[in-house]
XYZ file of C-alpha atoms in Angstrom:
750
model
C -9.030 17.757 25.343
C -7.909 19.474 22.166
C -7.675 16.289 20.115
C -11.063 15.087 21.349
C -12.691 18.419 20.462
C -11.231 18.339 16.953
C -12.441 14.770 16.512
C -15.963 15.627 17.668
C -16.004 18.690 15.458
C -14.824 16.780 12.394
C -17.341 13.971 12.737
C -20.224 15.943 14.250
C -20.550 13.681 17.269
C -20.255 13.470 21.027
C -17.667 11.220 22.674
C -18.709 7.888 24.131
C -18.601 9.168 27.700
C -19.824 5.861 29.087
C -16.579 4.243 28.031
C -13.992 7.023 28.163
C -13.385 9.974 30.397
C -10.893 12.448 28.973
C -11.757 15.456 31.085
C -8.252 16.271 32.223
C -4.740 16.191 30.850
C -3.615 13.206 32.919
C -6.528 11.008 31.813
C -6.052 12.162 28.217
C -2.420 11.064 28.240
C -3.414 7.701 29.697
C -6.204 7.421 27.151
C -3.821 8.017 24.237
C -1.378 5.488 25.645
C -3.885 2.663 26.182
C -6.186 3.057 23.214
C -6.447 4.620 19.771
C -6.975 8.389 19.561
C -9.509 7.794 16.767
C -13.075 7.299 17.953
C -14.181 4.963 15.149
C -11.277 2.648 15.985
C -11.893 2.735 19.744
C -15.504 1.574 19.443
C -14.688 -1.172 16.924
C -11.199 -2.593 17.532
C -9.898 -4.331 20.653
C -6.828 -2.757 22.225
C -5.453 -6.130 23.370
C -3.785 -9.052 21.608
C -2.816 -12.659 22.273
C 0.377 -13.390 20.281
C 0.011 -17.107 21.020
C -3.340 -17.373 19.231
C -3.349 -19.873 16.350
C -3.364 -18.622 12.773
C -1.103 -20.817 10.567
C -3.133 -24.026 10.599
C -4.173 -26.724 8.158
C -7.839 -25.749 8.394
C -7.014 -22.104 7.637
C -5.171 -23.094 4.450
C -7.806 -25.654 3.472
C -10.773 -23.308 3.908
C -8.909 -20.323 2.493
C -7.931 -22.110 -0.714
C -11.327 -23.812 -0.995
C -13.278 -20.567 -0.751
C -10.798 -18.773 -3.004
C -11.505 -21.334 -5.736
C -15.271 -21.219 -5.213
C -15.527 -17.435 -5.132
C -13.210 -16.929 -8.117
C -15.306 -19.334 -10.201
C -18.746 -18.140 -9.087
C -17.997 -14.415 -9.379
C -16.384 -14.759 -12.805
C -19.300 -16.911 -13.958
C -21.871 -14.320 -12.857
C -19.740 -11.388 -14.045
C -20.518 -12.251 -17.664
C -24.252 -12.401 -16.988
C -26.603 -9.497 -17.657
C -27.264 -9.086 -13.925
C -23.940 -9.746 -12.235
C -24.066 -11.164 -8.710
C -21.540 -12.955 -6.577
C -20.124 -13.812 -3.183
C -18.941 -10.939 -1.046
C -16.649 -10.711 1.945
C -19.399 -10.861 4.572
C -21.061 -13.890 3.015
C -17.890 -15.956 3.088
C -17.097 -14.803 6.616
C -20.494 -16.101 7.684
C -20.269 -19.424 5.827
C -16.669 -20.232 6.759
C -17.208 -19.803 10.503
C -19.231 -23.002 11.146
C -16.904 -24.858 8.769
C -13.908 -23.810 10.848
C -15.572 -24.876 14.081
C -16.626 -28.161 12.483
C -13.055 -28.936 11.404
C -11.822 -28.100 14.901
C -14.360 -30.639 16.209
C -13.697 -33.547 13.818
C -10.023 -33.335 12.822
C -7.563 -35.475 14.788
C -5.516 -33.721 17.426
C -2.565 -36.126 17.070
C 0.896 -34.546 16.796
C 2.824 -35.633 13.681
C 6.588 -35.564 13.314
C 7.868 -35.083 9.763
C 11.661 -34.826 9.458
C 11.822 -33.145 12.834
C 8.940 -30.786 12.105
C 6.036 -31.293 14.498
C 2.526 -30.336 13.448
C -1.114 -31.181 14.014
C -4.181 -30.976 11.777
C -6.096 -29.714 14.794
C -3.869 -27.795 17.211
C -6.757 -26.172 19.091
C -10.043 -24.237 18.822
C -10.803 -22.295 15.647
C -9.617 -18.724 16.186
C -10.566 -15.312 14.923
C -7.121 -14.889 13.356
C -7.630 -18.011 11.246
C -11.014 -16.656 10.259
C -9.611 -13.263 9.243
C -6.944 -14.903 7.081
C -9.586 -16.989 5.308
C -11.528 -13.799 4.670
C -8.544 -11.913 3.301
C -7.713 -14.757 0.932
C -11.278 -14.607 -0.358
C -11.096 -10.820 -0.663
C -8.327 -11.246 -3.238
C -10.572 -13.411 -5.395
C -13.906 -11.623 -4.928
C -13.083 -8.929 -7.504
C -12.693 -10.407 -10.972
C -9.403 -9.933 -12.775
C -9.925 -6.916 -15.037
C -7.489 -8.246 -17.637
C -9.820 -11.162 -18.399
C -12.018 -8.697 -20.296
C -9.112 -7.902 -22.628
C -8.784 -11.573 -23.503
C -12.529 -11.783 -24.208
C -12.342 -8.661 -26.379
C -9.526 -10.156 -28.409
C -11.408 -13.375 -29.093
C -14.972 -12.139 -29.651
C -14.641 -8.601 -30.987
C -11.195 -8.267 -32.506
C -10.738 -11.915 -33.603
C -7.079 -11.828 -32.535
C -6.875 -14.482 -29.842
C -3.545 -15.002 -28.050
C -2.262 -18.295 -26.519
C -3.584 -19.242 -23.079
C -0.162 -18.631 -21.493
C -0.198 -15.056 -22.807
C -3.552 -14.422 -21.203
C -2.470 -16.055 -17.968
C 0.651 -13.900 -17.711
C -1.388 -10.788 -18.483
C -3.859 -11.588 -15.716
C -1.270 -12.648 -13.139
C 1.049 -9.673 -13.652
C -1.735 -7.086 -13.511
C -3.142 -8.684 -10.340
C 0.128 -9.160 -8.433
C 2.388 -6.296 -9.551
C 0.362 -3.923 -7.388
C 1.132 -5.942 -4.270
C 4.777 -4.992 -4.632
C 3.875 -1.290 -4.573
C 2.064 -1.782 -1.278
C 5.380 -2.375 0.447
C 6.513 1.169 -0.238
C 3.407 2.880 1.104
C 2.418 0.701 4.062
C 4.273 2.937 6.520
C 2.062 5.869 5.470
C -1.292 4.097 5.085
C -1.174 1.232 7.615
C 0.705 2.407 10.683
C -0.761 5.926 11.181
C -3.817 5.770 13.450
C -5.771 8.404 11.544
C -5.643 6.336 8.346
C -8.727 4.482 9.531
C -9.919 2.717 6.326
C -13.695 2.772 7.103
C -14.506 -0.352 5.078
C -11.828 -2.244 6.979
C -13.464 -1.226 10.248
C -16.702 -2.801 9.014
C -14.866 -6.023 8.226
C -13.156 -6.051 11.611
C -16.494 -5.430 13.325
C -18.004 -8.363 11.448
C -15.276 -10.791 12.537
C -15.356 -9.620 16.143
C -19.120 -9.980 16.221
C -19.073 -13.480 14.778
C -16.639 -14.558 17.505
C -18.377 -12.726 20.347
C -20.743 -15.175 21.980
C -21.479 -13.576 25.356
C -23.909 -10.850 26.420
C -22.117 -7.906 27.949
C -22.804 -6.442 31.386
C -25.292 -3.875 30.070
C -27.735 -6.591 29.020
C -27.734 -5.580 25.353
C -28.273 -8.092 22.564
C -25.093 -10.018 21.656
C -23.624 -8.853 18.383
C -23.668 -12.306 16.813
C -27.356 -12.750 17.560
C -28.077 -9.298 16.153
C -26.103 -10.119 13.012
C -28.043 -13.305 12.330
C -31.406 -11.644 12.997
C -30.717 -8.792 10.575
C -29.230 -11.166 7.998
C -32.267 -13.439 8.185
C -34.675 -10.548 7.930
C -32.893 -9.102 4.903
C -32.725 -12.532 3.269
C -36.525 -12.800 3.443
C -37.164 -9.191 2.445
C -34.848 -9.295 -0.585
C -37.181 -11.749 -2.309
C -39.441 -8.766 -2.941
C -37.113 -6.576 -5.059
C -35.205 -9.603 -6.327
C -38.084 -11.742 -7.587
C -41.659 -10.964 -6.479
C -41.867 -7.157 -6.638
C -38.908 -5.691 -8.627
C -40.703 -2.367 -9.133
C -40.219 -1.701 -5.417
C -36.571 -1.094 -6.233
C -37.375 1.893 -8.488
C -40.574 3.695 -7.507
C -40.622 6.621 -9.958
C -43.817 8.012 -8.441
C -43.461 11.535 -9.826
C -43.215 10.189 -13.371
C -46.491 8.313 -12.907
C -48.330 11.647 -12.901
C -47.879 11.708 -16.680
C -45.546 8.935 -17.903
C -45.978 9.990 -21.550
C -44.441 13.399 -20.842
C -40.878 12.982 -22.119
C -39.310 15.774 -20.058
C -40.995 14.598 -16.852
C -39.832 11.050 -17.540
C -36.254 12.106 -18.256
C -36.075 14.033 -15.002
C -37.864 11.625 -12.658
C -37.581 8.135 -14.131
C -35.196 5.623 -12.603
C -33.484 5.456 -16.009
C -33.290 9.248 -16.218
C -32.078 11.618 -13.513
C -34.188 9.790 -10.922
C -35.458 12.922 -9.134
C -37.843 11.683 -6.458
C -37.338 8.001 -7.345
C -37.490 5.852 -4.222
C -35.626 2.555 -4.033
C -36.411 -0.076 -1.417
C -33.739 -2.407 -2.789
C -30.641 -2.525 -0.569
C -28.446 -3.609 -3.483
C -29.256 -0.355 -5.304
C -29.071 1.859 -2.212
C -25.725 0.595 -0.927
C -23.857 -0.224 -4.113
C -22.059 3.076 -4.686
C -22.509 5.351 -1.659
C -22.117 2.683 1.060
C -24.203 4.864 3.378
C -23.539 3.033 6.661
C -19.790 2.893 6.078
C -18.706 6.193 4.538
C -18.177 9.036 7.055
C -20.908 11.672 6.936
C -18.517 14.451 5.928
C -17.509 12.362 2.881
C -21.153 11.742 1.987
C -21.900 15.463 2.240
C -19.069 16.171 -0.180
C -20.425 13.536 -2.551
C -23.955 14.899 -2.185
C -22.856 18.427 -3.092
C -20.992 17.186 -6.149
C -23.920 14.978 -7.131
C -26.464 17.806 -6.884
C -24.302 20.239 -8.830
C -23.585 17.823 -11.678
C -26.771 15.740 -11.891
C -29.473 18.208 -10.899
C -27.989 21.468 -12.206
C -25.295 21.076 -14.865
C -26.731 18.072 -16.727
C -30.283 19.472 -17.154
C -28.814 22.801 -18.266
C -26.572 21.098 -20.823
C -29.296 18.789 -22.101
C -32.162 21.231 -22.458
C -29.985 23.941 -23.996
C -29.024 21.253 -26.537
C -25.316 21.454 -25.764
C -23.452 19.156 -28.181
C -26.797 18.223 -29.794
C -27.778 16.586 -26.509
C -31.458 16.271 -27.385
C -30.665 13.675 -30.044
C -29.676 11.209 -27.320
C -31.051 10.041 -23.945
C -30.269 12.272 -20.980
C -28.333 9.434 -19.257
C -26.534 6.905 -21.456
C -23.171 5.255 -22.024
C -23.973 4.168 -25.583
C -22.269 5.577 -28.693
C -24.118 7.456 -31.426
C -23.862 9.250 -34.745
C -24.814 12.947 -34.725
C -28.449 12.192 -35.644
C -28.882 9.766 -32.731
C -28.380 6.570 -34.756
C -26.394 3.954 -32.795
C -22.711 4.014 -33.784
C -21.414 0.836 -35.471
C -17.828 0.604 -34.245
C -16.862 -2.241 -36.544
C -17.484 -0.069 -39.587
C -14.405 2.079 -38.918
C -11.843 -0.645 -38.067
C -9.578 -2.380 -40.575
C -8.538 -6.037 -40.646
C -5.835 -5.331 -38.026
C -8.402 -3.788 -35.661
C -6.880 -0.350 -36.092
C -8.746 2.796 -37.057
C -9.148 3.296 -40.803
C -9.048 7.069 -41.266
C -10.888 7.003 -44.582
C -13.663 4.774 -43.278
C -14.140 6.952 -40.232
C -14.298 10.164 -42.256
C -16.872 8.589 -44.567
C -18.991 7.056 -41.799
C -19.326 10.048 -39.515
C -18.057 11.425 -36.185
C -18.661 9.624 -32.902
C -21.053 11.242 -30.421
C -22.166 10.542 -26.844
C -24.764 11.820 -24.382
C -23.867 15.125 -22.710
C -23.994 13.462 -19.279
C -21.424 10.897 -20.420
C -19.144 13.629 -21.775
C -19.488 15.795 -18.667
C -18.561 12.909 -16.387
C -15.271 12.684 -18.267
C -14.676 16.383 -17.583
C -15.476 15.945 -13.908
C -13.172 12.934 -13.894
C -10.354 15.084 -15.280
C -10.928 17.561 -12.447
C -10.990 14.809 -9.814
C -7.539 13.619 -10.856
C -5.763 16.935 -10.474
C -7.798 17.764 -7.365
C -6.562 14.556 -5.732
C -2.914 15.479 -6.291
C -3.252 19.074 -5.119
C -5.496 18.241 -2.148
C -3.129 15.613 -0.742
C -0.126 17.877 -1.316
C -1.753 20.766 0.574
C -3.510 18.902 3.379
C -1.299 15.836 3.870
C 2.027 16.745 2.264
C 3.755 17.887 5.431
C 2.664 14.833 7.359
C 3.764 12.484 4.586
C 7.185 14.138 4.506
C 7.520 13.865 8.293
C 6.564 10.201 8.282
C 9.040 9.534 5.508
C 11.832 10.979 7.627
C 10.818 9.536 11.001
C 8.790 6.401 10.266
C 11.100 4.242 12.403
C 10.817 6.397 15.541
C 7.260 7.719 15.296
C 4.928 7.853 18.306
C 2.823 4.771 17.577
C -0.674 4.201 18.901
C -1.612 1.113 20.902
C -2.227 -1.018 17.803
C 1.141 -0.221 16.268
C 2.833 -1.043 19.565
C 1.015 -4.364 19.791
C 2.148 -5.238 16.261
C 5.834 -4.856 17.179
C 5.869 -8.441 18.428
C 5.412 -9.678 14.843
C 8.320 -9.372 12.373
C 7.618 -6.932 9.535
C 7.888 -7.985 5.902
C 11.416 -7.138 4.717
C 11.590 -4.500 1.988
C 13.565 -6.849 -0.239
C 10.544 -9.204 -0.434
C 8.554 -6.451 -2.073
C 11.445 -5.383 -4.283
C 12.024 -8.925 -5.531
C 8.323 -9.415 -6.222
C 8.205 -6.140 -8.147
C 11.220 -7.032 -10.296
C 9.898 -10.525 -11.141
C 6.417 -9.272 -12.041
C 7.816 -6.372 -14.072
C 10.027 -8.735 -16.117
C 7.061 -11.028 -16.783
C 5.026 -7.983 -17.799
C 7.698 -7.022 -20.328
C 7.636 -10.529 -21.779
C 3.843 -10.514 -22.001
C 3.458 -7.103 -23.614
C 6.357 -7.344 -26.057
C 6.236 -10.990 -27.160
C 2.466 -11.047 -27.691
C 2.232 -7.429 -28.846
C -0.201 -6.075 -26.292
C 1.624 -2.741 -26.229
C 5.197 -1.368 -26.597
C 7.696 -1.729 -23.752
C 7.806 2.012 -23.109
C 4.027 2.050 -22.682
C 4.333 -0.565 -19.939
C 6.919 1.519 -18.082
C 4.725 4.601 -18.376
C 1.624 2.798 -17.090
C 3.538 1.478 -14.075
C 4.956 4.960 -13.441
C 1.447 6.431 -13.381
C 0.398 3.869 -10.784
C 3.423 4.668 -8.620
C 2.787 8.415 -8.742
C -0.883 8.153 -7.800
C -0.944 5.219 -5.384
C -0.122 7.269 -2.272
C -2.456 10.268 -2.801
C -5.308 8.001 -3.869
C -4.615 5.777 -0.872
C -4.788 8.719 1.526
C -8.192 9.692 0.126
C -9.494 6.129 0.415
C -8.118 5.592 3.916
C -9.897 8.691 5.219
C -13.104 8.881 3.159
C -13.737 5.314 1.915
C -13.762 6.663 -1.658
C -11.164 5.647 -4.244
C -10.577 8.124 -7.088
C -10.043 6.103 -10.242
C -7.171 6.338 -12.713
C -9.453 5.008 -15.429
C -9.802 8.249 -17.384
C -6.189 9.368 -16.949
C -4.721 6.147 -18.309
C -7.104 6.119 -21.278
C -6.325 9.764 -21.985
C -2.547 9.401 -21.903
C -2.241 6.333 -24.116
C -4.984 7.601 -26.410
C -2.723 10.492 -27.380
C 0.478 8.444 -27.509
C -0.945 5.467 -29.455
C -4.064 6.666 -31.281
C -6.048 4.161 -33.305
C -5.021 1.069 -31.291
C -7.858 -0.160 -29.031
C -6.020 -3.194 -27.593
C -2.997 -1.132 -26.549
C -5.385 1.356 -24.969
C -7.206 -1.137 -22.751
C -3.951 -2.931 -21.873
C -2.313 0.334 -20.809
C -5.400 1.216 -18.782
C -5.386 -2.187 -17.094
C -1.766 -1.930 -15.991
C -2.045 1.712 -14.988
C -5.344 1.387 -13.108
C -5.420 -2.175 -11.753
C -1.887 -2.060 -10.341
C -3.012 0.941 -8.310
C -6.234 -0.758 -7.181
C -4.468 -3.996 -6.238
C -1.835 -2.114 -4.251
C -4.519 -0.394 -2.191
C -6.455 -3.641 -1.816
C -3.381 -5.225 -0.283
C -2.787 -2.196 1.930
C -6.396 -2.381 3.147
C -5.852 -6.028 4.036
C -2.627 -5.118 5.819
C -4.650 -2.578 7.802
C -7.150 -5.299 8.681
C -4.225 -7.448 9.816
C -2.983 -4.448 11.801
C -6.350 -4.122 13.548
C -6.745 -7.866 14.144
C -3.046 -8.445 14.980
C -2.189 -10.803 12.116
C 1.557 -11.302 11.461
C 2.411 -9.191 8.359
C 4.637 -11.859 6.782
C 1.869 -14.410 6.895
C -0.624 -11.929 5.500
C 1.790 -11.324 2.622
C 2.054 -15.028 1.786
C -1.660 -15.777 1.955
C -2.487 -12.827 -0.295
C -0.010 -13.890 -2.964
C -1.228 -17.490 -2.970
C -4.849 -16.383 -3.200
C -4.192 -13.838 -5.966
C -2.431 -16.409 -8.140
C -5.104 -19.087 -7.668
C -7.892 -16.601 -8.385
C -6.153 -15.370 -11.544
C -5.937 -18.886 -12.973
C -9.558 -19.705 -12.131
C -10.898 -16.378 -13.448
C -9.219 -16.945 -16.801
C -10.142 -20.629 -17.023
C -13.800 -19.924 -16.212
C -14.098 -17.123 -18.762
C -12.329 -19.203 -21.418
C -14.711 -22.108 -20.845
C -17.800 -19.894 -21.080
C -16.587 -18.105 -24.196
C -15.814 -21.394 -25.936
C -18.991 -23.210 -24.909
C -21.777 -20.631 -24.738
C -23.643 -19.817 -27.936
C -23.860 -16.117 -28.856
C -22.125 -15.110 -25.642
C -21.719 -11.347 -25.088
C -24.568 -10.513 -27.493
C -28.238 -9.768 -26.980
C -29.051 -13.216 -28.368
C -26.823 -14.837 -25.757
C -28.958 -13.901 -22.754
C -28.323 -14.126 -19.904
C -24.610 -14.038 -20.820
C -24.637 -10.558 -22.357
C -21.328 -9.378 -20.791
C -22.511 -5.852 -20.046
C -19.259 -4.719 -18.466
C -17.205 -6.207 -21.290
C -19.368 -4.406 -23.836
C -18.736 -1.179 -21.945
C -14.992 -1.786 -22.059
C -15.250 -2.341 -25.799
C -17.021 1.013 -26.208
C -14.294 2.682 -24.157
C -11.642 1.075 -26.336
C -13.290 2.681 -29.355
C -13.677 6.130 -27.772
C -10.181 6.360 -26.309
C -8.254 3.854 -28.406
C -9.635 3.673 -31.925
C -11.071 7.199 -32.312
C -8.754 8.705 -29.712
C -8.961 11.673 -27.322
C -7.519 14.040 -29.925
C -10.677 13.664 -32.042
C -13.040 13.454 -29.091
C -11.616 16.044 -26.710
C -8.601 17.681 -28.393
C -8.204 19.871 -31.479
C -8.339 17.312 -34.269
C -11.228 17.335 -36.753
C -12.987 20.026 -34.753
C -13.365 17.890 -31.611
C -16.816 18.644 -30.231
C -16.012 17.871 -26.601
C -12.804 19.935 -26.403
C -14.028 22.233 -23.556
C -14.145 19.454 -21.001
C -10.319 19.413 -20.895
C -10.581 22.538 -18.756
C -11.486 20.081 -16.009
C -7.785 19.447 -15.400
C -7.172 23.124 -14.550
C -10.370 23.533 -12.556
C -9.569 20.475 -10.459
C -6.111 21.841 -9.625
C -7.454 25.264 -8.578
C -10.397 24.259 -6.376
C -8.386 22.677 -3.510
C -6.099 25.724 -3.435
C -9.108 28.010 -2.951
C -10.553 25.959 -0.083
C -7.109 25.579 1.520
C -6.504 29.344 1.447
C -9.959 29.982 2.925
C -9.243 27.456 5.679
C -6.066 29.315 6.617
C -7.764 32.695 6.446
C -10.846 31.614 8.417
C -9.597 28.889 10.807
C -12.692 29.111 13.021
C -15.077 28.210 10.177
C -15.015 24.488 10.887
C -16.984 23.336 7.824
C -14.218 24.609 5.538
C -11.981 21.881 6.959
C -14.450 19.266 5.761
C -14.463 20.336 2.102
C -12.860 17.452 0.233
C -12.671 18.173 -3.495
C -11.446 14.732 -4.649
C -14.535 13.141 -3.094
C -16.866 15.903 -4.245
C -15.679 15.670 -7.836
C -15.647 11.879 -7.868
C -19.298 11.741 -6.794
C -20.586 11.026 -10.311
C -17.613 9.050 -11.608
C -19.701 5.873 -11.943
C -22.702 7.475 -13.698
C -23.095 5.816 -16.151
C -23.180 2.801 -15.786
C -24.670 3.529 -12.351
C -28.007 5.333 -12.260
C -28.551 8.627 -10.385
C -31.246 7.233 -8.094
C -28.683 4.844 -6.607
C -26.925 7.887 -5.179
C -29.938 9.926 -4.062
C -31.336 7.002 -2.085
C -27.923 6.167 -0.664
C -27.523 9.712 0.651
C -30.963 9.538 2.304
C -30.006 6.366 4.176
C -26.616 7.864 5.026
C -28.317 10.888 6.596
C -30.243 8.561 8.910
C -27.360 6.312 9.960
C -24.182 8.349 9.524
C -25.650 11.589 10.884
C -28.888 11.227 12.897
C -28.215 7.914 14.632
C -24.561 8.730 15.142
C -25.411 12.033 16.771
C -28.548 11.184 18.738
C -28.287 7.407 19.305
C -24.548 7.082 19.644
C -24.512 4.005 21.888
C -26.562 2.040 19.368
C -24.527 3.389 16.445
C -21.159 2.548 17.994
C -22.242 -1.022 18.715
C -24.404 -1.976 15.746
C -23.881 0.382 12.797
C -21.050 -1.391 10.980
C -22.530 -4.750 11.916
C -25.849 -3.706 10.375
C -24.115 -2.877 7.108
C -22.455 -6.292 6.965
C -25.700 -8.086 7.852
C -27.727 -6.252 5.200
C -25.102 -7.086 2.574
C -24.997 -10.735 3.612
C -28.760 -11.197 3.628
C -29.137 -9.545 0.232
C -26.373 -11.638 -1.347
C -27.704 -14.923 -0.008
C -31.202 -14.062 -1.213
C -30.057 -13.208 -4.750
C -28.041 -16.410 -4.964
C -30.978 -18.489 -3.709
C -33.310 -16.934 -6.279
C -30.854 -17.619 -9.075
C -30.115 -21.242 -8.235
C -33.745 -22.119 -7.454
C -35.602 -20.333 -10.259
C -33.227 -18.891 -12.863
C -30.399 -21.389 -13.344
C -32.435 -23.546 -15.761
C -32.988 -23.957 -19.460
C -36.402 -22.353 -18.933
C -36.237 -19.914 -16.004
C -39.246 -19.815 -13.699
C -40.480 -16.230 -13.533
C -42.801 -14.931 -10.860
C -46.301 -14.304 -12.311
C -46.502 -10.941 -14.050
C -48.382 -8.163 -12.269
C -47.998 -4.423 -11.799
C -45.008 -4.900 -9.464
C -43.397 -7.451 -11.807
C -43.953 -5.975 -15.298
C -44.353 -8.100 -18.412
C -41.618 -7.052 -20.885
C -43.950 -7.966 -23.780
C -46.846 -5.765 -22.629
C -48.489 -3.713 -25.369
C -48.197 -0.430 -23.477
C -44.445 0.340 -23.193
C -45.038 2.010 -19.806
C -46.507 -1.254 -18.515
C -43.424 -3.126 -19.779
C -40.885 -0.851 -18.051
C -39.857 -1.891 -14.542
C -40.465 1.609 -13.220
C -43.533 2.130 -15.492
C -41.825 5.122 -17.061
C -40.826 4.168 -20.599
C -39.521 7.550 -21.772
C -36.790 7.763 -19.152
C -34.435 6.441 -21.808
C -35.889 8.301 -24.794
C -34.321 11.216 -26.604
C -36.032 14.617 -26.419
C -38.482 13.712 -29.181
C -39.572 10.552 -27.376
C -37.656 8.203 -29.682
C -35.943 5.136 -28.200
C -32.352 5.130 -29.482
C -30.879 1.980 -28.004
C -30.615 0.707 -24.463
C -28.677 1.708 -21.389
């Protein structure tokens, strides 16, 4: 009973007593033997397996490669647009299912014999394992290769284009090198039952639901029927915020009391702090918080951090004019001169795209909004908090698993996976060595950065991959190494923007890719996919996606007039522009001038974030030991709390506030008071809402917007005319001053 009580206490829930009875010691021991000790896993994942089920088939490879190519092209194409959209995991899972069944119906079942090897194009019915492998191949290609942005920067901003092979090697090595790191951490993040990976549970629930065709004995609606109903409903509804009534996605109703009041607008507008702003757009609500997926204790930690930073610290800093805050908007990622004039980065760079000290001194110091600066400080704290938190709360367990990983007491899923051979360690080692050598060639031959910088960036990824993975596996939040990598190389190689973004890409993306692969291994663990086959499909998909990402971006850059500029709409490359700004802040100008002691760095105090982040977990850990009966102390998670505002900007605060509201309903109220419904439909609802929204956005684009002259819905109050005489009537939330400085002056755009 002890483990069940701790679980209920941690997640604020009651056990599913209709399914499990763990009232006595004997039944508890049987329960632990036959199913997972983790409640979220029990209600989502089957505790049985059929090792004879098909998975390595022609149709799996055909559909997997086909969708990898399609998704890599489409997502890279839309990535460079002002409003980036694309195919997600759930959409492809939905679309590939009927294709798999169709191929199983039409392909010949004849057995072929090729040099003694017997095979068939259609060995049997389409299986869930084939489906999962198709999905994991697509997952590798759904996120665009970050290194592609570097290649675009070189061509369009820095006019220092490298050969195509250089760009290809840069993209491939940054995407695949992380996979090799996954081999060293899989025993800590895949096998342990309590490393649940919440997002992976959602994916597993989706696949199980799509392959579950029968009504159960309780007479409840089949999961597949429920999925299609919710998907269809969301597809129809999303035409409102996506085309007919976009204002419904940002109802800044408090600001409408007096939209010409600058302070009121800054506090309540969707483009300000968003206090009271209501969003009825699922894309905005779910994008950052993922309210149906993230555990409630993680959302509470995020909510606390969000309130402290956004609703307390930022208004205090802005309205006390800290760092001349009133000269800039309250929320902005743009760069400015001290008087609020937009900063012209090109003015301070020489012909080699390095900082010209004399030009910079003559032009003026770089400034940013106080919110933007404070998020860097909070980011510093999140990094050190992650290290200390994992060391204190998970260090002993990690050490024990390192020493006894081969003889640990596995749960039912680990025992079921023993029938499948594990990937040998030397596979990962060989992959790491090959990718590292290619990385050396890329960085040194084409002068992306020095060889020692490459080694340092890889070392940073290795150090952080396990603690960051532990946080993500438990909370569904991934602390980013973005700021750390920029900070380190900014001091070591000041004045070099290309080296800065290259170092960041290796240091950050290797870490992300490693955890992406581990998450897929966990999905394979849940769905009983052979690890060696998962390894091969991921590598094939990653390589194909890298080539297509680069080829698509190269084609668009070479054939689209004024691309990545305001005149090139809709191809304005918002994310690439943001990366360019970061390359100036951290690379050209450098952290010494921005945050250190050089030239009277204005933002020097935010470096205290490193120390604060290291101390906070120690305080909560000591209090937990001193007051063991105060259960809420065990739920304080500083890495998540401090990372709450890491994506603001470019995200907007109202994304978070609305996400927390939905999370309170689903992750807390429904989970506590309607547990049977929650355990059966919660994760499925999340996948269905995502799928319906994605399909709707794509339909709107291809029907009305993918033309020489886009067809706009008629302008009305809910679909504002951008050319309206009254600026409040032109703003989507009818609150023009949300992006003004304190005097009401517009000083650029978000």
